Amino acid sequence: MSGDWDLEVKPHLTPIFAWGAAAIIVAAHVVVGALLKIGSTGVFFRTADQIAIALVGVVIAALVTLFARPRLRVGPAGVAVRNLLGYRLFPWDTVVDVSFHQGARWARLDLPDDEYVPVMAIQAVDKARAIDAMDQVRALLDRYTRDLNSQGRPHRP
């Protein structure tokens, strides 16, 4: 853990699958690119075509590795959620609850006015790790919102 964060959660299985899939995608595109000139199919492939096929594989693999990126941090400043593309820090006065609905793939951070943000760092596929993470996040949520409530701010519903 780094800095001022009490808890940092990352998915366990998804990054393994993401990096494995990325490696397979790159390997497949490199092999297909290398085999383009073997045999005559009536189409004239150049070296640039072979390189382009391999580079397409690298781009697709890079997009797949975004699934290894999610992270949740909890600390005095609030809850920081990093999903595939975005990163947002939610101060404690905007956090209502953290929940994991039945049948959902990942948890969500509940915000005022029935809004929520998906928390891809806590995933159902991680089973016991996800349960432990939810327990830790809820304990910190209670701790920090209790501190806010003692300062005269309204209690969450």
mmCIF file of C-alpha atoms in Angstrom:
data_model
loop_
_atom_site.group_PDB
_atom_site.id
_atom_site.type_symbol
_atom_site.label_atom_id
_atom_site.label_comp_id
_atom_site.label_asym_id
_atom_site.label_seq_id
_atom_site.Cartn_x
_atom_site.Cartn_y
_atom_site.Cartn_z
ATOM 1 C CA MET A 1 0.000 0.000 0.000
ATOM 2 C CA SER A 2 1.144 3.483 -0.605
ATOM 3 C CA GLY A 3 0.805 6.838 1.054
ATOM 4 C CA ASP A 4 -2.352 7.803 2.865
ATOM 5 C CA TRP A 5 -4.537 4.856 1.920
ATOM 6 C CA ASP A 6 -5.840 2.430 4.542
ATOM 7 C CA LEU A 7 -6.877 -0.173 1.987
ATOM 8 C CA GLU A 8 -6.007 -0.963 -1.610
ATOM 9 C CA VAL A 9 -7.956 -3.638 -3.481
ATOM 10 C CA LYS A 10 -7.203 -5.092 -6.900
ATOM 11 C CA PRO A 11 -8.891 -7.998 -8.670
ATOM 12 C CA HIS A 12 -7.057 -11.310 -8.383
ATOM 13 C CA LEU A 13 -8.060 -13.536 -11.309
ATOM 14 C CA THR A 14 -8.980 -11.024 -14.005
ATOM 15 C CA PRO A 15 -5.435 -9.633 -14.476
ATOM 16 C CA ILE A 16 -4.101 -13.174 -14.884
ATOM 17 C CA PHE A 17 -6.630 -13.890 -17.617
ATOM 18 C CA ALA A 18 -6.113 -10.469 -19.214
ATOM 19 C CA TRP A 19 -2.336 -10.830 -19.482
ATOM 20 C CA GLY A 20 -2.664 -14.441 -20.662
ATOM 21 C CA ALA A 21 -5.194 -13.486 -23.322
ATOM 22 C CA ALA A 22 -3.010 -10.566 -24.425
ATOM 23 C CA ALA A 23 -0.016 -12.877 -24.859
ATOM 24 C CA ILE A 24 -2.077 -15.357 -26.892
ATOM 25 C CA ILE A 25 -3.485 -12.568 -29.087
ATOM 26 C CA VAL A 26 -0.027 -11.163 -29.842
ATOM 27 C CA ALA A 27 1.392 -14.629 -30.530
ATOM 28 C CA ALA A 28 -1.482 -15.527 -32.856
ATOM 29 C CA HIS A 29 -1.167 -12.297 -34.833
ATOM 30 C CA VAL A 30 2.602 -12.650 -35.152
ATOM 31 C CA VAL A 31 2.241 -16.250 -36.381
ATOM 32 C CA VAL A 32 -0.493 -15.318 -38.867
ATOM 33 C CA GLY A 33 1.592 -12.374 -40.063
ATOM 34 C CA ALA A 34 4.642 -14.597 -40.515
ATOM 35 C CA LEU A 35 2.639 -17.191 -42.447
ATOM 36 C CA LEU A 36 1.012 -14.704 -44.844
ATOM 37 C CA LYS A 37 3.620 -15.207 -47.568
ATOM 38 C CA ILE A 38 3.598 -19.001 -47.394
ATOM 39 C CA GLY A 39 1.613 -20.549 -50.219
ATOM 40 C CA SER A 40 -0.118 -18.828 -53.087
ATOM 41 C CA THR A 41 -3.710 -17.793 -52.550
ATOM 42 C CA GLY A 42 -3.814 -15.321 -55.385
ATOM 43 C CA VAL A 43 -3.313 -12.378 -53.039
ATOM 44 C CA PHE A 44 0.054 -10.635 -53.002
ATOM 45 C CA PHE A 45 1.081 -9.916 -49.374
ATOM 46 C CA ARG A 46 4.020 -7.643 -48.657
ATOM 47 C CA THR A 47 6.223 -7.309 -45.601
ATOM 48 C CA ALA A 48 4.234 -4.230 -44.574
ATOM 49 C CA ASP A 49 1.098 -6.410 -44.439
ATOM 50 C CA GLN A 50 2.860 -8.887 -42.162
ATOM 51 C CA ILE A 51 3.996 -6.111 -39.827
ATOM 52 C CA ALA A 52 0.526 -4.547 -39.847
ATOM 53 C CA ILE A 53 -1.094 -7.844 -38.807
ATOM 54 C CA ALA A 54 1.345 -8.136 -35.885
ATOM 55 C CA LEU A 55 0.734 -4.517 -34.859
ATOM 56 C CA VAL A 56 -3.031 -5.031 -34.927
ATOM 57 C CA GLY A 57 -2.463 -7.892 -32.481
ATOM 58 C CA VAL A 58 -0.407 -5.632 -30.229
ATOM 59 C CA VAL A 59 -3.141 -2.963 -30.231
ATOM 60 C CA ILE A 60 -5.862 -5.514 -29.414
ATOM 61 C CA ALA A 61 -3.679 -7.000 -26.662
ATOM 62 C CA ALA A 62 -3.103 -3.539 -25.191
ATOM 63 C CA LEU A 63 -6.863 -3.001 -25.011
ATOM 64 C CA VAL A 64 -7.324 -6.390 -23.325
ATOM 65 C CA THR A 65 -4.731 -5.522 -20.661
ATOM 66 C CA LEU A 66 -6.951 -2.632 -19.538
ATOM 67 C CA PHE A 67 -8.896 -5.290 -17.626
ATOM 68 C CA ALA A 68 -5.859 -5.650 -15.341
ATOM 69 C CA ARG A 69 -6.108 -1.973 -14.356
ATOM 70 C CA PRO A 70 -9.011 -1.697 -11.835
ATOM 71 C CA ARG A 71 -8.151 -0.623 -8.298
ATOM 72 C CA LEU A 72 -9.993 0.643 -5.242
ATOM 73 C CA ARG A 73 -8.332 2.726 -2.550
ATOM 74 C CA VAL A 74 -9.922 3.771 0.718
ATOM 75 C CA GLY A 75 -8.464 6.355 3.065
ATOM 76 C CA PRO A 76 -9.046 9.600 4.942
ATOM 77 C CA ALA A 77 -9.484 11.536 1.677
ATOM 78 C CA GLY A 78 -12.321 9.275 0.535
ATOM 79 C CA VAL A 79 -12.738 6.401 -1.893
ATOM 80 C CA ALA A 80 -10.639 6.339 -5.071
ATOM 81 C CA VAL A 81 -12.004 4.157 -7.871
ATOM 82 C CA ARG A 82 -9.956 3.282 -10.953
ATOM 83 C CA ASN A 83 -11.766 1.213 -13.567
ATOM 84 C CA LEU A 84 -10.797 0.455 -17.183
ATOM 85 C CA LEU A 85 -10.403 4.036 -18.339
ATOM 86 C CA GLY A 86 -11.194 6.440 -15.537
ATOM 87 C CA TYR A 87 -9.971 7.376 -12.069
ATOM 88 C CA ARG A 88 -12.115 9.293 -9.600
ATOM 89 C CA LEU A 89 -11.757 10.235 -5.967
ATOM 90 C CA PHE A 90 -15.029 10.439 -4.047
ATOM 91 C CA PRO A 91 -14.848 12.411 -0.786
ATOM 92 C CA TRP A 92 -16.563 10.795 2.180
ATOM 93 C CA ASP A 93 -19.410 13.286 2.206
ATOM 94 C CA THR A 94 -20.500 12.007 -1.240
ATOM 95 C CA VAL A 95 -20.309 8.284 -0.417
ATOM 96 C CA VAL A 96 -23.592 6.722 0.679
ATOM 97 C CA ASP A 97 -22.676 3.026 0.745
ATOM 98 C CA VAL A 98 -20.788 0.243 -0.972
ATOM 99 C CA SER A 99 -22.865 -2.687 -2.201
ATOM 100 C CA PHE A 100 -22.637 -5.929 -4.111
ATOM 101 C CA HIS A 101 -26.006 -6.865 -5.559
ATOM 102 C CA GLN A 102 -26.951 -10.486 -6.115
ATOM 103 C CA GLY A 103 -25.979 -11.609 -9.608
ATOM 104 C CA ALA A 104 -23.669 -8.632 -10.169
ATOM 105 C CA ARG A 105 -20.170 -9.156 -11.564
ATOM 106 C CA TRP A 106 -18.592 -6.478 -9.388
ATOM 107 C CA ALA A 107 -19.327 -4.169 -6.472
ATOM 108 C CA ARG A 108 -20.580 -0.627 -6.726
ATOM 109 C CA LEU A 109 -20.107 2.580 -4.813
ATOM 110 C CA ASP A 110 -23.481 4.134 -4.028
ATOM 111 C CA LEU A 111 -23.691 7.907 -4.278
ATOM 112 C CA PRO A 112 -26.470 10.398 -3.460
ATOM 113 C CA ASP A 113 -29.567 10.651 -5.674
ATOM 114 C CA ASP A 114 -29.562 6.939 -6.593
ATOM 115 C CA GLU A 115 -26.333 7.242 -8.562
ATOM 116 C CA TYR A 116 -23.539 4.717 -8.385
ATOM 117 C CA VAL A 117 -20.103 3.936 -9.769
ATOM 118 C CA PRO A 118 -19.032 0.371 -10.608
ATOM 119 C CA VAL A 119 -16.070 -0.879 -8.589
ATOM 120 C CA MET A 120 -14.398 -3.382 -10.902
ATOM 121 C CA ALA A 121 -11.646 -4.017 -8.350
ATOM 122 C CA ILE A 122 -14.019 -6.193 -6.289
ATOM 123 C CA GLN A 123 -15.270 -8.940 -8.591
ATOM 124 C CA ALA A 124 -17.558 -11.897 -7.962
ATOM 125 C CA VAL A 125 -15.112 -14.241 -9.689
ATOM 126 C CA ASP A 126 -12.648 -13.644 -6.816
ATOM 127 C CA LYS A 127 -15.130 -15.206 -4.350
ATOM 128 C CA ALA A 128 -13.609 -15.209 -0.826
ATOM 129 C CA ARG A 129 -11.225 -12.378 -1.661
ATOM 130 C CA ALA A 130 -14.197 -10.275 -2.775
ATOM 131 C CA ILE A 131 -16.038 -11.026 0.470
ATOM 132 C CA ASP A 132 -12.999 -10.038 2.544
ATOM 133 C CA ALA A 133 -12.544 -6.865 0.506
ATOM 134 C CA MET A 134 -16.200 -5.897 0.955
ATOM 135 C CA ASP A 135 -15.931 -6.460 4.721
ATOM 136 C CA GLN A 136 -12.825 -4.265 4.921
ATOM 137 C CA VAL A 137 -14.333 -1.522 2.754
ATOM 138 C CA ARG A 138 -17.553 -1.525 4.798
ATOM 139 C CA ALA A 139 -15.588 -1.299 8.058
ATOM 140 C CA LEU A 140 -13.657 1.710 6.745
ATOM 141 C CA LEU A 141 -16.869 3.235 5.392
ATOM 142 C CA ASP A 142 -18.456 2.966 8.843
ATOM 143 C CA ARG A 143 -15.356 4.421 10.478
ATOM 144 C CA TYR A 144 -15.039 7.434 8.197
ATOM 145 C CA THR A 145 -18.752 8.195 7.882
ATOM 146 C CA ARG A 146 -19.091 7.954 11.668
ATOM 147 C CA ASP A 147 -16.338 10.590 11.908
ATOM 148 C CA LEU A 148 -18.293 12.773 9.465
ATOM 149 C CA ASN A 149 -21.548 12.242 11.362
ATOM 150 C CA SER A 150 -19.919 13.287 14.623
ATOM 151 C CA GLN A 151 -19.066 16.605 12.929
ATOM 152 C CA GLY A 152 -22.753 17.364 12.367
ATOM 153 C CA ARG A 153 -23.175 16.041 8.840
ATOM 154 C CA PRO A 154 -26.302 14.052 8.002
ATOM 155 C CA HIS A 155 -26.134 10.277 8.439
ATOM 156 C CA ARG A 156 -26.472 8.027 5.414
ATOM 157 C CA PRO A 157 -29.875 6.343 5.010
#
